[in-house]
Amino acid sequence: MSFLLRKLNLESPLARREALSFYILIAPWLIGFLVFLAYPMLRSLYLSFTSYNLLSPPEWVGLRNFERILSDSDFWQSLKVTLLYALGSVPGGTLIALALAMVLAQKLRGVNVWRTIFFLPSILSSIAVAVLWSFIFRPKDGLLNMVLGWVGIQGPDWLLSEQWALPAMIIMSWWSVGGQIVIYLAGLKGIPEVLYEAAEIDGATSWAKFRFVTIPMLSPTIFFNVVLAIIGALQVFDVGFVLTRGGPNNATLFYMLNLYQRAFQMTQMGYASALAWILFIIIMGITLLVVRSSAVWVYYESEVR
Amino acid sequence: MDVSTRPPSTNRLLSRWQIFRTSKTWQNTLRYAVSYFILLLGSAFMLFPMLWMVSSSFKPNWQIFTQPPIWIPQHWEDVRAGNTNKVISMWQVTVNDQTKKVIQIGLRRYTTVINAALLQNLQTAPAAEVSAATATTLDGQTLNIRQWATSDGKTLQVVALAKGDNDTLVVVDVNDLKGATLRLPLDVVNSGTSASIEIGETSFRGRDLTIDGNTIQVIAIGPESQLQVVGAPDIASSTRLATPESLADAGFAPVGETELPLVTIADQEGQYVVLAQETWQPVINEDEFNANVMIVPRSQMTEPQPMTVNGIIIQGSTYTPENGTPYPVAILISGNVQSAVIAVDKATTLHLAHLGGLTSARGSQINRIPFRVQDEYNDGTSVRSVALVGDPREMAQVVPVSAVSEAFDVSPDQLQRAMYPEIRIDGYINALQTKVAETRFPTFFRNSFILVALNTIGHILSCIVVAYAFARLRAPGKNFFFVILLGTMMLPYPVTLVPIYEIFRDLKMVNTLWPLFLRSFFGNAFLIFMLRQFFSTIPRELEEAARIDGANVVQIMMKIIVPLSKPAIATVVIFTFWWTWNSFLEPFIFLSSPELFPVSVGLNFFRDQYSNIYFDRLIAASVMSMAPMVAIFFFAQRYFIEGIQLTGMKG
């Protein structure tokens, strides 16, 4: 016992009291974590091997849910749609956010005003934004096709067209990159001026400074945000649900939409839990992939090269 | 590449280019050009939809999707007819590069006629060789021209005048018609006397017309077209009402640059132009009605007969009160046993109101005799309540010819409604009153605010203590739990969605607000992390003094940490507001009673029901649902930005 106390640095009564206070104080979070996170995770893992309709008790079916999922065309369609969405919204959004942050980081007049303008769309509720963009995407008289018409382009039917509904939602996602702009802006301001001065003395051009100072110094921030954006994009639900209900012809059947339909419209809770765990594994896998690749393109100051 | 191996001239050029390329001026110019271009594109993308939305929320429904678009909310411009409650639409027309505001005062139909005396070279064409007619304007004359492919291979442009024998048409070549055609108002042509005109062997139905004192014979060949006669808007102030029976036709006369059919009014001097004939309602101001109306038995009245009061013909009678002298009364509402009447000399406000200018009907009663009260809009701003009296009737609105200025004809497609910018809040008012799934928008707002309040309380209570423990207290296992805390921030929510639904179902909390706020009392990883970071920056020395004084952990938190952490706590409040206000999936799953819906779910229902009908209401509802968020954003942008930076920058 005394060995354990020494090992845990709890020999003095004061230290013991402090440790006790710690656990009392974090109790709310710990209970919440156990009840609303740890237990649900294990429960859904269990449910994913059962057939469960919320009314009768779960019935163990082994791997049957996963077998059914892998042979379900809706699953593959939803996976394709979601990955394509992530593939469009994440790099596009990152580029737009980076470009705008880069511009704002220069000593322009009214940076705060610009920042407000760019940030504002990202705080709005996805439903209100969806309502707005459903009007903008109207084929005949919507704002977007009208603007395209000014430059002589006949715009597509957007949300009504199987081919263009997903790109429309990707464009919509770019509208809400304000949060990323703010983060990149802060990251850019955090780059020491000394590095730029040193580069200037070496005769570096603007491009060279951008390529060899800005990008490496900002890469940890970019990396972190790309990871967050991927996780967010793979779990997108509101847009597809409100604007198209997955249509036309499942062209915008996002993964979460498919999961929602299975869980809360067909009450196939076991099947839905299996879907959730597959998504969880996919997200973990992609995140791991990005983290692994980060060794190549993310530069940490403490690193020795 | 080794520079010294190049010829000297290339080196010089290259080094010049190098100097230019690296010069400050060039670099700055380039940088600013690129910067502002990106800014312009970015703000167009970010701001344009927003501005469109705000502007559209102040438009009436029909102005939201128009071709070409109406950017700023507009209101139709009207002009009032005399001293009445009738509004006349104002139009805009461009004549000789001058834009004028006008009102419509009549229609004119025109047709093309041939002066029979100048008609020559009639030909007979087989009907099969002649195409259908299209109205074409040649040398300023509009004609129904047909193509005649003759048997000898020529194509002639002809006008058909009549049907001949054996399936043929009597035609004339357009070249032979030059100078023989006139474009005349149809009413002028029709006013001529019918005549049969013989040309060669064919007889045509034509008319004898007197033009400029000469009588000519004409044949109408069409096409007919319609032109709008318009005049200066000040005509409207001279309009007066006349009963249709009192009007008498006075023929056509030149008015301004055109001709109009005129009328005379019985017992009135001068000639008039009829603007319109519409339904008007005799009314009397409600105050006067209430003060002077009498309910009298029919036995004390003489038989009703028409009488004129204030120039208006309504039913009247002579009323004999008990022990009094008879006097004339106007019958306002007539019943079988008794009638509501008013003494003629007390009916000073009896007037005719345009039926279209009366709105918001209310019923009322006097001695069980029902009468109707409506609001009369007399001039855009002042509104008065009037009681309806007697039957509505057709009235002609006329203006004296002498008052008509600047009358001329325009083609109807040249006319555009005159408008002026006006902000309308009808969309907002209607959106608040529209039923959405058996409830209304204010309920959704109430629910959202309740949830925001509960979640805020929950987060503040739980996150501060947990964050303080992580920031200050030492305990075995702390780092382990901190790593778990950070890990949960990235956990995908779908994994726990189904079991959490199950938990709340077992707690009998589905379709209550509980699932939407209960968990905030157990902390939130992101907010705990943010508060911990903030608490760590507070110097420990501040706490030492209190600890020596014997204060316990809770006292130290309340007395020292919380007062110093107001900005961080503000961030907690704002983020809680943000997430609660915008969350959609969870309330959508947990709630089924509309009276519990928060704004996000309510707006989704609103969209489902009305997205193709009430654009203005839907957009106004969206703007309203954004408004609290935007307001908070403008007041507390700093906290948003600090909080966002904290999540996005790996510490």
Coordinates of N, CA and C in Angstrom, one line a residue, chain B residues 223-287:
Chain B
P223 N -53.4 44.4 -90.7 CA -53.8 43.8 -89.4 C -54.2 44.8 -88.4
E224 N -55.0 44.3 -87.4 CA -55.4 45.2 -86.3 C -54.3 45.2 -85.2
S225 N -54.1 46.3 -84.6 CA -53.2 46.3 -83.4 C -53.8 47.2 -82.4
Q226 N -53.3 47.0 -81.2 CA -53.8 47.7 -80.0 C -52.8 48.7 -79.5
L227 N -53.1 49.9 -79.3 CA -52.2 50.8 -78.6 C -52.9 51.4 -77.4
Q228 N -52.0 51.7 -76.4 CA -52.5 52.2 -75.2 C -52.5 53.7 -75.2
V229 N -53.6 54.4 -74.9 CA -53.6 55.8 -74.8 C -53.2 56.2 -73.3
V230 N -52.2 57.0 -73.2 CA -51.7 57.4 -71.9 C -51.7 58.9 -71.8
G231 N -51.7 59.4 -70.5 CA -51.7 60.8 -70.3 C -50.9 61.1 -69.1
A232 N -50.7 62.4 -68.8 CA -49.9 62.8 -67.7 C -50.7 62.4 -66.4
P233 N -50.0 62.0 -65.3 CA -50.6 61.5 -64.1 C -51.5 62.6 -63.4
D234 N -51.2 63.9 -63.7 CA -52.0 64.9 -63.0 C -53.5 64.9 -63.4
I235 N -53.8 64.1 -64.5 CA -55.2 64.0 -64.9 C -56.0 63.4 -63.7
A236 N -55.3 62.5 -62.9 CA -56.0 61.7 -61.9 C -56.7 62.6 -60.9
S237 N -56.1 63.8 -60.6 CA -56.7 64.6 -59.6 C -58.0 65.2 -60.0
S238 N -58.3 65.3 -61.3 CA -59.6 65.9 -61.8 C -60.6 64.8 -62.0
T239 N -60.4 63.6 -61.7 CA -61.4 62.6 -62.0 C -62.6 62.8 -61.1
R240 N -63.8 62.6 -61.6 CA -65.0 62.6 -60.8 C -65.9 61.4 -61.2
L241 N -66.9 61.2 -60.4 CA -67.7 60.0 -60.6 C -69.0 60.4 -61.3
A242 N -69.5 59.5 -62.2 CA -70.8 59.8 -62.8 C -71.5 58.4 -62.9
T243 N -72.8 58.4 -62.8 CA -73.5 57.2 -63.0 C -73.5 56.9 -64.5
P244 N -73.4 55.6 -64.9 CA -73.3 55.2 -66.3 C -74.5 55.7 -67.1
E245 N -75.7 55.8 -66.4 CA -76.9 56.2 -67.1 C -76.8 57.7 -67.6
S246 N -76.1 58.5 -66.8 CA -76.1 59.9 -67.1 C -75.1 60.2 -68.3
L247 N -74.4 59.2 -68.8 CA -73.4 59.5 -69.9 C -74.1 59.4 -71.2
A248 N -73.6 60.3 -72.1 CA -74.1 60.2 -73.5 C -72.9 60.3 -74.4
D249 N -73.0 59.5 -75.5 CA -71.9 59.5 -76.4 C -71.7 60.8 -77.1
A250 N -70.5 61.3 -77.3 CA -70.3 62.5 -78.0 C -69.3 62.4 -79.1
G251 N -69.0 61.1 -79.5 CA -68.2 60.9 -80.7 C -66.7 61.1 -80.4
F252 N -65.9 61.0 -81.4 CA -64.5 61.2 -81.2 C -64.0 62.6 -81.4
A253 N -63.0 62.9 -80.6 CA -62.4 64.2 -80.8 C -60.9 64.2 -80.5
P254 N -60.1 65.0 -81.2 CA -58.7 65.0 -80.9 C -58.5 65.4 -79.4
V255 N -57.6 64.6 -78.8 CA -57.2 64.9 -77.4 C -55.7 64.8 -77.4
G256 N -55.0 65.8 -77.1 CA -53.5 65.8 -77.1 C -53.1 65.3 -78.5
E257 N -52.3 64.3 -78.6 CA -51.8 63.8 -79.9 C -52.6 62.6 -80.4
T258 N -53.7 62.3 -79.8 CA -54.5 61.2 -80.2 C -56.0 61.6 -80.2
E259 N -56.8 60.6 -80.4 CA -58.2 60.9 -80.5 C -58.9 59.9 -79.5
L260 N -59.9 60.4 -78.8 CA -60.6 59.5 -77.8 C -62.1 59.7 -77.9
P261 N -62.8 58.6 -77.6 CA -64.3 58.7 -77.6 C -64.6 59.6 -76.4
L262 N -65.5 60.6 -76.6 CA -65.9 61.5 -75.5 C -67.3 61.2 -75.1
V263 N -67.6 61.7 -73.9 CA -69.0 61.6 -73.4 C -69.4 63.0 -72.9
T264 N -70.7 63.1 -72.8 CA -71.2 64.3 -72.1 C -72.0 63.7 -70.9
I265 N -72.1 64.5 -69.8 CA -72.9 64.1 -68.6 C -74.1 64.9 -68.5
A266 N -75.2 64.3 -68.2 CA -76.5 65.0 -68.1 C -76.3 66.0 -67.0
D267 N -76.9 67.2 -67.3 CA -76.8 68.3 -66.3 C -75.4 68.9 -66.1
Q268 N -74.4 68.5 -66.9 CA -73.1 69.0 -66.7 C -72.6 69.6 -68.0
E269 N -71.8 70.6 -67.9 CA -71.3 71.2 -69.1 C -70.0 70.5 -69.5
G270 N -69.6 70.6 -70.7 CA -68.4 70.1 -71.2 C -68.4 68.7 -71.6
Q271 N -67.2 68.3 -72.1 CA -67.1 66.9 -72.6 C -66.1 66.2 -71.7
Y272 N -66.2 64.9 -71.6 CA -65.4 64.1 -70.6 C -64.8 62.9 -71.3
V273 N -63.7 62.4 -70.7 CA -63.1 61.1 -71.1 C -63.4 60.1 -70.0
V274 N -63.9 58.9 -70.4 CA -64.1 57.9 -69.4 C -62.8 57.1 -69.1
L275 N -62.4 57.1 -67.9 CA -61.2 56.4 -67.6 C -61.5 54.9 -67.2
A276 N -62.5 54.7 -66.5 CA -62.8 53.3 -66.1 C -64.3 53.3 -65.6
Q277 N -64.8 52.1 -65.5 CA -66.1 51.9 -64.9 C -66.0 50.7 -63.9
E278 N -66.2 51.0 -62.7 CA -65.9 50.0 -61.6 C -67.0 50.1 -60.6
T279 N -66.8 49.2 -59.6 CA -67.9 49.1 -58.5 C -67.5 50.0 -57.4
W280 N -68.4 50.9 -56.9 CA -68.2 51.8 -55.8 C -69.3 51.5 -54.8
Q281 N -68.9 51.8 -53.6 CA -69.8 51.5 -52.4 C -70.1 52.7 -51.7
P282 N -71.4 53.0 -51.4 CA -71.7 54.2 -50.6 C -71.3 53.8 -49.1
V283 N -70.6 54.7 -48.5 CA -70.2 54.5 -47.1 C -70.4 55.8 -46.3
I284 N -70.3 55.6 -45.0 CA -70.4 56.8 -44.1 C -69.4 56.5 -43.0
N285 N -68.8 57.6 -42.6 CA -67.8 57.5 -41.5 C -68.4 56.8 -40.3
E286 N -67.6 55.9 -39.7 CA -68.2 55.1 -38.6 C -68.6 56.0 -37.4
D287 N -67.8 57.0 -37.1 CA -68.2 57.9 -36.0 C -69.6 58.5 -36.2

